Amino acid sequence: MPDDDPRHARAALTALPSRTPLSDGPDRTDPVEVWARLAPHHPGIDPARLLDSASADGWRLLIPGDPGWPTILDDAAGAPVGLWVRGSGDLPALTRRSVTVVGAVAGTDYGTRVTRDLVWDLTTPLAAKPVTVAVGGLVGDINTTALWVAVAHHRAIAVLTSVRALTRYTRTLFADVADSGMVVCLAPPGTAPTLGHQAARVRLLAALTRATVLVESGRWGAAFATARAAHRYRRPVLVVTGPVTSRLSAGPHALLRDGSARLITNAADVFAALDRS
C-alpha cells in the first residue's frame, strides 16, 4: 500500500473491530497517520485487497473530497472515515432533500400502515418537492415497509452495517434499492460488522439526512438512539404517536415530553419541517 494513500488508509480503518477509529474526530486526525500506527497490530487487514474485492462486486469507497461524498457529513462529529456504496443513485443529490425513517423491528399493524402511507406521500413524484427516504437495514417491519415504498419511487437509501449475511428476501430488496437508489455500507463488503459499526450506523442515519421520523419504538434500541442522535446533530426529530397503552409509543412520547421532537400526522407536516430547517 502506498504510504501516503488516504483511500487505502480509510479503507483499512473501516475494517477495524474497534469503535474509535471508525470516525473522523473533531480534530480531523490524518487517517494515513492513524492507519500507520495501527497497521502493525492488524496484519490481517489488506486495504488493497478490500478495495479490489469490493470493486469486483460493484462497490466503491467514497471518502471526503470525492464527487459523490455527501458534504452534509463534513461538519458532523463522528462522521465515517469512508462509505462503501453501491447503486445507480447520486448520494449528495439523494440526500439534498431527505429524511431518515426509523421504527421498531417488530412493528404493529398500525405502525406499518402509517409508515406505508407516509413514505408513499413523501416520495411520490406527484409531490411538489418529493423526498428521499433513508432506512437503517433490510429487515424489520418499519424498515422494509419504508424501503419497498421508497424503491417504487426511486427514492430509497439503505444504510447497512454489513452485507455478509443477506438472505433470499433481503438480497431481492438490496438489489432493488441499488437499482434505483443507493446502498451504503459501513463495513467493507464481505466482512463481518462489529459493535462499532452498529454505533456508527446510528450516527450516520442521524447525520446523513435533513430530518428523522420515528414511527414506533420503546425507549431503547437503534431506532430510539437514532432519533436521539439526530437531535444532537440539530436535525428536526419528528414522531408519530400511537396508543398510550402500547409499549411502542414509549419512545415517541418520551421525545415529545422532553421537547426534542415534534408531532407529525402526515407528509405535509414533514415537508413543512424540511422547509423550515
PDB file of C-alpha atoms in Angstrom:
ATOM      1  CA  MET A   1       0.000   0.000   0.000  1.00  0.00           C
ATOM      2  CA  PRO A   2       1.345   3.475  -0.789  1.00  0.00           C
ATOM      3  CA  ASP A   3       2.353   5.072   2.491  1.00  0.00           C
ATOM      4  CA  ASP A   4       0.561   8.331   1.683  1.00  0.00           C
ATOM      5  CA  ASP A   5      -2.635   6.996   0.077  1.00  0.00           C
ATOM      6  CA  PRO A   6      -5.638   8.209   2.106  1.00  0.00           C
ATOM      7  CA  ARG A   7      -8.081   5.951   0.215  1.00  0.00           C
ATOM      8  CA  HIS A   8      -6.178   2.825   1.226  1.00  0.00           C
ATOM      9  CA  ALA A   9      -5.851   4.104   4.792  1.00  0.00           C
ATOM     10  CA  ARG A  10      -9.561   4.875   5.058  1.00  0.00           C
ATOM     11  CA  ALA A  11     -10.489   1.502   3.550  1.00  0.00           C
ATOM     12  CA  ALA A  12      -8.421  -0.181   6.237  1.00  0.00           C
ATOM     13  CA  LEU A  13      -9.932   1.904   9.018  1.00  0.00           C
ATOM     14  CA  THR A  14     -13.469   0.884   8.008  1.00  0.00           C
ATOM     15  CA  ALA A  15     -12.487  -2.735   8.676  1.00  0.00           C
ATOM     16  CA  LEU A  16     -11.212  -2.230  12.214  1.00  0.00           C
ATOM     17  CA  PRO A  17     -13.030  -4.012  15.043  1.00  0.00           C
ATOM     18  CA  SER A  18     -12.599  -1.017  17.352  1.00  0.00           C
ATOM     19  CA  ARG A  19     -15.291   1.628  17.676  1.00  0.00           C
ATOM     20  CA  THR A  20     -12.973   4.621  17.924  1.00  0.00           C
ATOM     21  CA  PRO A  21     -11.111   4.574  14.598  1.00  0.00           C
ATOM     22  CA  LEU A  22     -14.347   4.244  12.600  1.00  0.00           C
ATOM     23  CA  SER A  23     -14.911   8.000  12.752  1.00  0.00           C
ATOM     24  CA  ASP A  24     -13.118  11.194  11.951  1.00  0.00           C
ATOM     25  CA  GLY A  25     -12.723  13.062  15.205  1.00  0.00           C
ATOM     26  CA  PRO A  26     -13.314  16.791  15.675  1.00  0.00           C
ATOM     27  CA  ASP A  27      -9.587  17.350  15.143  1.00  0.00           C
ATOM     28  CA  ARG A  28      -9.785  15.593  11.757  1.00  0.00           C
ATOM     29  CA  THR A  29      -6.852  13.321  12.543  1.00  0.00           C
ATOM     30  CA  ASP A  30      -4.991  12.317   9.398  1.00  0.00           C
ATOM     31  CA  PRO A  31      -6.236   8.793   8.524  1.00  0.00           C
ATOM     32  CA  VAL A  32      -2.891   7.937   6.928  1.00  0.00           C
ATOM     33  CA  GLU A  33      -1.138   8.611  10.231  1.00  0.00           C
ATOM     34  CA  VAL A  34      -3.774   6.708  12.195  1.00  0.00           C
ATOM     35  CA  TRP A  35      -3.519   3.634   9.977  1.00  0.00           C
ATOM     36  CA  ALA A  36       0.287   3.775  10.018  1.00  0.00           C
ATOM     37  CA  ARG A  37       0.163   3.463  13.817  1.00  0.00           C
ATOM     38  CA  LEU A  38      -2.473   0.729  13.805  1.00  0.00           C
ATOM     39  CA  ALA A  39      -1.406  -1.386  10.816  1.00  0.00           C
ATOM     40  CA  PRO A  40       1.224  -3.436  12.704  1.00  0.00           C
ATOM     41  CA  HIS A  41      -1.497  -4.554  15.130  1.00  0.00           C
ATOM     42  CA  HIS A  42      -3.865  -5.660  12.337  1.00  0.00           C
ATOM     43  CA  PRO A  43      -1.775  -7.668   9.867  1.00  0.00           C
ATOM     44  CA  GLY A  44      -4.896  -9.376   8.508  1.00  0.00           C
ATOM     45  CA  ILE A  45      -6.295  -6.157   7.061  1.00  0.00           C
ATOM     46  CA  ASP A  46      -5.116  -5.576   3.486  1.00  0.00           C
ATOM     47  CA  PRO A  47      -6.675  -2.345   2.165  1.00  0.00           C
ATOM     48  CA  ALA A  48      -5.691  -3.029  -1.444  1.00  0.00           C
ATOM     49  CA  ARG A  49      -7.441  -6.386  -1.300  1.00  0.00           C
ATOM     50  CA  LEU A  50     -10.509  -4.792   0.311  1.00  0.00           C
ATOM     51  CA  LEU A  51     -10.753  -2.217  -2.475  1.00  0.00           C
ATOM     52  CA  ASP A  52     -10.162  -4.728  -5.271  1.00  0.00           C
ATOM     53  CA  SER A  53     -12.670  -7.231  -3.902  1.00  0.00           C
ATOM     54  CA  ALA A  54     -15.317  -4.550  -3.387  1.00  0.00           C
ATOM     55  CA  SER A  55     -14.808  -3.146  -6.883  1.00  0.00           C
ATOM     56  CA  ALA A  56     -15.214  -6.602  -8.404  1.00  0.00           C
ATOM     57  CA  ASP A  57     -18.634  -6.836  -6.717  1.00  0.00           C
ATOM     58  CA  GLY A  58     -19.789  -3.419  -7.898  1.00  0.00           C
ATOM     59  CA  TRP A  59     -18.904  -1.406  -4.783  1.00  0.00           C
ATOM     60  CA  ARG A  60     -16.819   1.729  -4.444  1.00  0.00           C
ATOM     61  CA  LEU A  61     -15.409   3.549  -1.447  1.00  0.00           C
ATOM     62  CA  LEU A  62     -16.457   7.161  -1.038  1.00  0.00           C
ATOM     63  CA  ILE A  63     -14.191   9.362   1.054  1.00  0.00           C
ATOM     64  CA  PRO A  64     -14.352  13.086   1.889  1.00  0.00           C
ATOM     65  CA  GLY A  65     -13.481  15.126  -1.181  1.00  0.00           C
ATOM     66  CA  ASP A  66     -14.884  12.622  -3.670  1.00  0.00           C
ATOM     67  CA  PRO A  67     -17.561  13.998  -6.050  1.00  0.00           C
ATOM     68  CA  GLY A  68     -20.102  11.575  -4.598  1.00  0.00           C
ATOM     69  CA  TRP A  69     -19.329  12.312  -0.934  1.00  0.00           C
ATOM     70  CA  PRO A  70     -22.338  13.794   0.945  1.00  0.00           C
ATOM     71  CA  THR A  71     -20.977  17.077   2.265  1.00  0.00           C
ATOM     72  CA  ILE A  72     -23.741  17.190   4.875  1.00  0.00           C
ATOM     73  CA  LEU A  73     -21.443  14.870   6.874  1.00  0.00           C
ATOM     74  CA  ASP A  74     -18.460  17.189   6.840  1.00  0.00           C
ATOM     75  CA  ASP A  75     -19.470  19.104   9.966  1.00  0.00           C
ATOM     76  CA  ALA A  76     -20.927  16.118  11.819  1.00  0.00           C
ATOM     77  CA  ALA A  77     -18.914  14.869  14.783  1.00  0.00           C
ATOM     78  CA  GLY A  78     -18.158  11.188  14.378  1.00  0.00           C
ATOM     79  CA  ALA A  79     -18.614  11.165  10.599  1.00  0.00           C
ATOM     80  CA  PRO A  80     -17.411   7.951   8.948  1.00  0.00           C
ATOM     81  CA  VAL A  81     -13.892   7.815   7.523  1.00  0.00           C
ATOM     82  CA  GLY A  82     -15.435   6.321   4.384  1.00  0.00           C
ATOM     83  CA  LEU A  83     -18.613   4.847   2.970  1.00  0.00           C
ATOM     84  CA  TRP A  84     -18.841   1.723   0.842  1.00  0.00           C
ATOM     85  CA  VAL A  85     -21.596   2.385  -1.697  1.00  0.00           C
ATOM     86  CA  ARG A  86     -23.361   0.510  -4.448  1.00  0.00           C
ATOM     87  CA  GLY A  87     -26.132   1.748  -6.693  1.00  0.00           C
ATOM     88  CA  SER A  88     -27.140   3.947  -9.557  1.00  0.00           C
ATOM     89  CA  GLY A  89     -28.067   6.967  -7.463  1.00  0.00           C
ATOM     90  CA  ASP A  90     -26.056  10.056  -6.580  1.00  0.00           C
ATOM     91  CA  LEU A  91     -25.731  10.261  -2.800  1.00  0.00           C
ATOM     92  CA  PRO A  92     -25.390  14.071  -2.496  1.00  0.00           C
ATOM     93  CA  ALA A  93     -28.408  14.559  -4.767  1.00  0.00           C
ATOM     94  CA  LEU A  94     -30.452  11.927  -2.958  1.00  0.00           C
ATOM     95  CA  THR A  95     -29.739  13.422   0.467  1.00  0.00           C
ATOM     96  CA  ARG A  96     -30.309  17.041  -0.546  1.00  0.00           C
ATOM     97  CA  ARG A  97     -33.977  16.729   0.461  1.00  0.00           C
ATOM     98  CA  SER A  98     -34.237  13.643   2.600  1.00  0.00           C
ATOM     99  CA  VAL A  99     -35.467  12.094   5.826  1.00  0.00           C
ATOM    100  CA  THR A 100     -34.493   9.057   7.836  1.00  0.00           C
ATOM    101  CA  VAL A 101     -37.392   6.809   8.798  1.00  0.00           C
ATOM    102  CA  VAL A 102     -36.853   4.508  11.787  1.00  0.00           C
ATOM    103  CA  GLY A 103     -39.040   2.337  13.946  1.00  0.00           C
ATOM    104  CA  ALA A 104     -39.359  -0.883  15.882  1.00  0.00           C
ATOM    105  CA  VAL A 105     -38.140  -4.125  14.311  1.00  0.00           C
ATOM    106  CA  ALA A 106     -41.431  -5.789  15.261  1.00  0.00           C
ATOM    107  CA  GLY A 107     -43.853  -3.001  14.475  1.00  0.00           C
ATOM    108  CA  THR A 108     -47.605  -3.097  14.860  1.00  0.00           C
ATOM    109  CA  ASP A 109     -50.121  -3.183  12.025  1.00  0.00           C
ATOM    110  CA  TYR A 110     -50.801   0.454  12.826  1.00  0.00           C
ATOM    111  CA  GLY A 111     -47.114   1.354  12.572  1.00  0.00           C
ATOM    112  CA  THR A 112     -46.566  -0.384   9.249  1.00  0.00           C
ATOM    113  CA  ARG A 113     -49.719   1.171   7.803  1.00  0.00           C
ATOM    114  CA  VAL A 114     -48.682   4.658   8.914  1.00  0.00           C
ATOM    115  CA  THR A 115     -45.186   4.081   7.509  1.00  0.00           C
ATOM    116  CA  ARG A 116     -46.518   2.889   4.168  1.00  0.00           C
ATOM    117  CA  ASP A 117     -48.853   5.848   3.736  1.00  0.00           C
ATOM    118  CA  LEU A 118     -46.336   8.400   4.989  1.00  0.00           C
ATOM    119  CA  VAL A 119     -43.443   7.214   2.815  1.00  0.00           C
ATOM    120  CA  TRP A 120     -45.700   6.951  -0.213  1.00  0.00           C
ATOM    121  CA  ASP A 121     -46.777  10.579   0.160  1.00  0.00           C
ATOM    122  CA  LEU A 122     -43.202  11.741   0.842  1.00  0.00           C
ATOM    123  CA  THR A 123     -41.619  10.042  -2.157  1.00  0.00           C
ATOM    124  CA  THR A 124     -44.328  10.144  -4.810  1.00  0.00           C
ATOM    125  CA  PRO A 125     -43.409  12.105  -7.954  1.00  0.00           C
ATOM    126  CA  LEU A 126     -46.799  13.805  -7.578  1.00  0.00           C
ATOM    127  CA  ALA A 127     -45.482  15.707  -4.544  1.00  0.00           C
ATOM    128  CA  ALA A 128     -44.322  19.259  -5.221  1.00  0.00           C
ATOM    129  CA  LYS A 129     -40.879  18.500  -3.769  1.00  0.00           C
ATOM    130  CA  PRO A 130     -40.559  14.740  -3.162  1.00  0.00           C
ATOM    131  CA  VAL A 131     -38.218  13.399  -0.509  1.00  0.00           C
ATOM    132  CA  THR A 132     -35.630  10.615  -0.419  1.00  0.00           C
ATOM    133  CA  VAL A 133     -36.040   8.164   2.463  1.00  0.00           C
ATOM    134  CA  ALA A 134     -33.069   6.594   4.251  1.00  0.00           C
ATOM    135  CA  VAL A 135     -33.569   3.422   6.277  1.00  0.00           C
ATOM    136  CA  GLY A 136     -31.177   1.529   8.535  1.00  0.00           C
ATOM    137  CA  GLY A 137     -31.166  -2.078   7.370  1.00  0.00           C
ATOM    138  CA  LEU A 138     -33.126  -4.526   5.251  1.00  0.00           C
ATOM    139  CA  VAL A 139     -35.117  -6.247   7.989  1.00  0.00           C
ATOM    140  CA  GLY A 140     -37.874  -5.220  10.374  1.00  0.00           C
ATOM    141  CA  ASP A 141     -41.472  -4.214   9.784  1.00  0.00           C
ATOM    142  CA  ILE A 142     -40.922  -0.453   9.645  1.00  0.00           C
ATOM    143  CA  ASN A 143     -37.650  -0.660   7.690  1.00  0.00           C
ATOM    144  CA  THR A 144     -38.860  -2.996   4.978  1.00  0.00           C
ATOM    145  CA  THR A 145     -42.171  -1.193   4.572  1.00  0.00           C
ATOM    146  CA  ALA A 146     -40.406   2.146   4.154  1.00  0.00           C
ATOM    147  CA  LEU A 147     -37.856   0.732   1.708  1.00  0.00           C
ATOM    148  CA  TRP A 148     -40.316  -1.093  -0.549  1.00  0.00           C
ATOM    149  CA  VAL A 149     -42.426   2.052  -0.901  1.00  0.00           C
ATOM    150  CA  ALA A 150     -39.423   4.350  -1.465  1.00  0.00           C
ATOM    151  CA  VAL A 151     -37.963   1.914  -4.013  1.00  0.00           C
ATOM    152  CA  ALA A 152     -41.169   2.141  -6.056  1.00  0.00           C
ATOM    153  CA  HIS A 153     -40.473   5.865  -6.472  1.00  0.00           C
ATOM    154  CA  HIS A 154     -36.681   5.522  -6.917  1.00  0.00           C
ATOM    155  CA  ARG A 155     -36.011   7.430  -3.699  1.00  0.00           C
ATOM    156  CA  ALA A 156     -34.501   4.882  -1.311  1.00  0.00           C
ATOM    157  CA  ILE A 157     -31.217   4.725   0.598  1.00  0.00           C
ATOM    158  CA  ALA A 158     -30.442   1.620   2.647  1.00  0.00           C
ATOM    159  CA  VAL A 159     -27.755   2.118   5.307  1.00  0.00           C
ATOM    160  CA  LEU A 160     -26.224  -1.210   6.360  1.00  0.00           C
ATOM    161  CA  THR A 161     -23.539  -2.342   8.743  1.00  0.00           C
ATOM    162  CA  SER A 162     -22.613  -5.297   6.529  1.00  0.00           C
ATOM    163  CA  VAL A 163     -23.812  -7.308   3.542  1.00  0.00           C
ATOM    164  CA  ARG A 164     -22.267 -10.547   4.686  1.00  0.00           C
ATOM    165  CA  ALA A 165     -25.498 -12.266   5.758  1.00  0.00           C
ATOM    166  CA  LEU A 166     -28.010 -11.393   3.032  1.00  0.00           C
ATOM    167  CA  THR A 167     -30.929 -13.811   2.775  1.00  0.00           C
ATOM    168  CA  ARG A 168     -33.009 -14.573  -0.314  1.00  0.00           C
ATOM    169  CA  TYR A 169     -35.555 -11.966   0.800  1.00  0.00           C
ATOM    170  CA  THR A 170     -33.078  -9.253   1.747  1.00  0.00           C
ATOM    171  CA  ARG A 171     -30.994  -9.903  -1.365  1.00  0.00           C
ATOM    172  CA  THR A 172     -34.012  -9.029  -3.522  1.00  0.00           C
ATOM    173  CA  LEU A 173     -34.664  -5.834  -1.570  1.00  0.00           C
ATOM    174  CA  PHE A 174     -30.946  -4.999  -1.667  1.00  0.00           C
ATOM    175  CA  ALA A 175     -30.887  -5.351  -5.461  1.00  0.00           C
ATOM    176  CA  ASP A 176     -33.998  -3.219  -5.904  1.00  0.00           C
ATOM    177  CA  VAL A 177     -32.585  -0.415  -3.751  1.00  0.00           C
ATOM    178  CA  ALA A 178     -29.261  -0.493  -5.620  1.00  0.00           C
ATOM    179  CA  ASP A 179     -31.015  -0.455  -8.993  1.00  0.00           C
ATOM    180  CA  SER A 180     -32.854   2.781  -8.320  1.00  0.00           C
ATOM    181  CA  GLY A 181     -31.168   4.417  -5.332  1.00  0.00           C
ATOM    182  CA  MET A 182     -28.165   3.707  -3.143  1.00  0.00           C
ATOM    183  CA  VAL A 183     -26.965   1.101  -0.676  1.00  0.00           C
ATOM    184  CA  VAL A 184     -24.469   2.428   1.865  1.00  0.00           C
ATOM    185  CA  CYS A 185     -22.387   0.027   3.949  1.00  0.00           C
ATOM    186  CA  LEU A 186     -20.077   0.827   6.853  1.00  0.00           C
ATOM    187  CA  ALA A 187     -18.088  -2.430   6.970  1.00  0.00           C
ATOM    188  CA  PRO A 188     -16.181  -3.435   3.832  1.00  0.00           C
ATOM    189  CA  PRO A 189     -18.340  -5.720   1.670  1.00  0.00           C
ATOM    190  CA  GLY A 190     -17.855  -9.345   2.644  1.00  0.00           C
ATOM    191  CA  THR A 191     -16.601  -8.626   6.150  1.00  0.00           C
ATOM    192  CA  ALA A 192     -18.478  -9.052   9.401  1.00  0.00           C
ATOM    193  CA  PRO A 193     -19.759  -5.981  11.252  1.00  0.00           C
ATOM    194  CA  THR A 194     -18.718  -5.113  14.787  1.00  0.00           C
ATOM    195  CA  LEU A 195     -20.369  -3.244  17.630  1.00  0.00           C
ATOM    196  CA  GLY A 196     -18.503  -0.204  16.368  1.00  0.00           C
ATOM    197  CA  HIS A 197     -20.248  -0.450  13.022  1.00  0.00           C
ATOM    198  CA  GLN A 198     -23.649  -0.667  14.726  1.00  0.00           C
ATOM    199  CA  ALA A 199     -22.987   2.538  16.649  1.00  0.00           C
ATOM    200  CA  ALA A 200     -21.618   4.203  13.509  1.00  0.00           C
ATOM    201  CA  ARG A 201     -24.810   3.365  11.611  1.00  0.00           C
ATOM    202  CA  VAL A 202     -26.919   5.153  14.226  1.00  0.00           C
ATOM    203  CA  ARG A 203     -24.758   8.259  13.891  1.00  0.00           C
ATOM    204  CA  LEU A 204     -24.738   8.068  10.095  1.00  0.00           C
ATOM    205  CA  LEU A 205     -28.508   7.738   9.806  1.00  0.00           C
ATOM    206  CA  ALA A 206     -28.951  10.734  12.080  1.00  0.00           C
ATOM    207  CA  ALA A 207     -26.436  12.927  10.236  1.00  0.00           C
ATOM    208  CA  LEU A 208     -26.982  11.877   6.614  1.00  0.00           C
ATOM    209  CA  THR A 209     -30.477  13.330   6.127  1.00  0.00           C
ATOM    210  CA  ARG A 210     -32.254  16.590   6.901  1.00  0.00           C
ATOM    211  CA  ALA A 211     -34.661  15.141   9.486  1.00  0.00           C
ATOM    212  CA  THR A 212     -35.525  11.888  11.267  1.00  0.00           C
ATOM    213  CA  VAL A 213     -39.008  10.404  11.599  1.00  0.00           C
ATOM    214  CA  LEU A 214     -39.594   7.935  14.447  1.00  0.00           C
ATOM    215  CA  VAL A 215     -42.728   5.871  13.904  1.00  0.00           C
ATOM    216  CA  GLU A 216     -42.744   3.370  16.780  1.00  0.00           C
ATOM    217  CA  SER A 217     -40.199   2.377  19.418  1.00  0.00           C
ATOM    218  CA  GLY A 218     -39.590   1.762  23.059  1.00  0.00           C
ATOM    219  CA  ARG A 219     -37.106   3.877  24.970  1.00  0.00           C
ATOM    220  CA  TRP A 220     -34.235   1.679  23.809  1.00  0.00           C
ATOM    221  CA  GLY A 221     -32.773   0.210  20.653  1.00  0.00           C
ATOM    222  CA  ALA A 222     -31.349   1.588  17.420  1.00  0.00           C
ATOM    223  CA  ALA A 223     -34.471   3.468  16.299  1.00  0.00           C
ATOM    224  CA  PHE A 224     -34.741   5.475  19.514  1.00  0.00           C
ATOM    225  CA  ALA A 225     -30.962   6.033  19.567  1.00  0.00           C
ATOM    226  CA  THR A 226     -31.097   7.375  16.002  1.00  0.00           C
ATOM    227  CA  ALA A 227     -33.741   9.921  16.965  1.00  0.00           C
ATOM    228  CA  ARG A 228     -31.650  10.985  19.956  1.00  0.00           C
ATOM    229  CA  ALA A 229     -28.572  11.332  17.760  1.00  0.00           C
ATOM    230  CA  ALA A 230     -30.483  13.391  15.191  1.00  0.00           C
ATOM    231  CA  HIS A 231     -31.458  15.827  17.942  1.00  0.00           C
ATOM    232  CA  ARG A 232     -27.789  16.137  18.950  1.00  0.00           C
ATOM    233  CA  TYR A 233     -26.934  16.911  15.309  1.00  0.00           C
ATOM    234  CA  ARG A 234     -29.606  19.645  15.372  1.00  0.00           C
ATOM    235  CA  ARG A 235     -31.747  17.870  12.794  1.00  0.00           C
ATOM    236  CA  PRO A 236     -35.541  18.013  13.246  1.00  0.00           C
ATOM    237  CA  VAL A 237     -36.888  14.931  15.021  1.00  0.00           C
ATOM    238  CA  LEU A 238     -40.468  14.103  14.051  1.00  0.00           C
ATOM    239  CA  VAL A 239     -42.570  11.456  15.735  1.00  0.00           C
ATOM    240  CA  VAL A 240     -45.791   9.596  15.071  1.00  0.00           C
ATOM    241  CA  THR A 241     -47.644   8.819  18.268  1.00  0.00           C
ATOM    242  CA  GLY A 242     -49.615   5.684  18.956  1.00  0.00           C
ATOM    243  CA  PRO A 243     -51.951   4.427  21.669  1.00  0.00           C
ATOM    244  CA  VAL A 244     -50.817   5.316  25.191  1.00  0.00           C
ATOM    245  CA  THR A 245     -51.311   1.655  26.101  1.00  0.00           C
ATOM    246  CA  SER A 246     -48.713   0.483  23.564  1.00  0.00           C
ATOM    247  CA  ARG A 247     -45.118  -0.079  24.680  1.00  0.00           C
ATOM    248  CA  LEU A 248     -44.062   1.075  21.202  1.00  0.00           C
ATOM    249  CA  SER A 249     -45.467   4.521  21.954  1.00  0.00           C
ATOM    250  CA  ALA A 250     -42.977   4.985  24.793  1.00  0.00           C
ATOM    251  CA  GLY A 251     -40.143   6.255  22.586  1.00  0.00           C
ATOM    252  CA  PRO A 252     -42.093   8.905  20.661  1.00  0.00           C
ATOM    253  CA  HIS A 253     -43.894  10.034  23.810  1.00  0.00           C
ATOM    254  CA  ALA A 254     -40.590  10.401  25.706  1.00  0.00           C
ATOM    255  CA  LEU A 255     -39.166  12.613  22.955  1.00  0.00           C
ATOM    256  CA  LEU A 256     -42.282  14.770  22.942  1.00  0.00           C
ATOM    257  CA  ARG A 257     -42.183  15.169  26.722  1.00  0.00           C
ATOM    258  CA  ASP A 258     -38.577  16.356  26.800  1.00  0.00           C
ATOM    259  CA  GLY A 259     -39.094  18.740  23.891  1.00  0.00           C
ATOM    260  CA  SER A 260     -36.654  17.119  21.480  1.00  0.00           C
ATOM    261  CA  ALA A 261     -39.304  16.079  18.923  1.00  0.00           C
ATOM    262  CA  ARG A 262     -42.307  17.469  17.084  1.00  0.00           C
ATOM    263  CA  LEU A 263     -45.548  15.627  16.454  1.00  0.00           C
ATOM    264  CA  ILE A 264     -46.496  14.871  12.859  1.00  0.00           C
ATOM    265  CA  THR A 265     -49.653  13.340  11.441  1.00  0.00           C
ATOM    266  CA  ASN A 266     -48.984  13.335   7.699  1.00  0.00           C
ATOM    267  CA  ALA A 267     -46.458  14.062   4.947  1.00  0.00           C
ATOM    268  CA  ALA A 268     -47.410  17.745   4.874  1.00  0.00           C
ATOM    269  CA  ASP A 269     -46.019  18.091   8.397  1.00  0.00           C
ATOM    270  CA  VAL A 270     -42.714  16.561   7.260  1.00  0.00           C
ATOM    271  CA  PHE A 271     -42.491  18.821   4.215  1.00  0.00           C
ATOM    272  CA  ALA A 272     -43.106  21.828   6.449  1.00  0.00           C
ATOM    273  CA  ALA A 273     -40.357  20.754   8.858  1.00  0.00           C
ATOM    274  CA  LEU A 274     -37.901  20.342   5.985  1.00  0.00           C
ATOM    275  CA  ASP A 275     -38.790  23.743   4.586  1.00  0.00           C
ATOM    276  CA  ARG A 276     -38.110  25.327   7.982  1.00  0.00           C
ATOM    277  CA  SER A 277     -34.781  23.562   8.545  1.00  0.00           C
TER     278      SER A 277
END
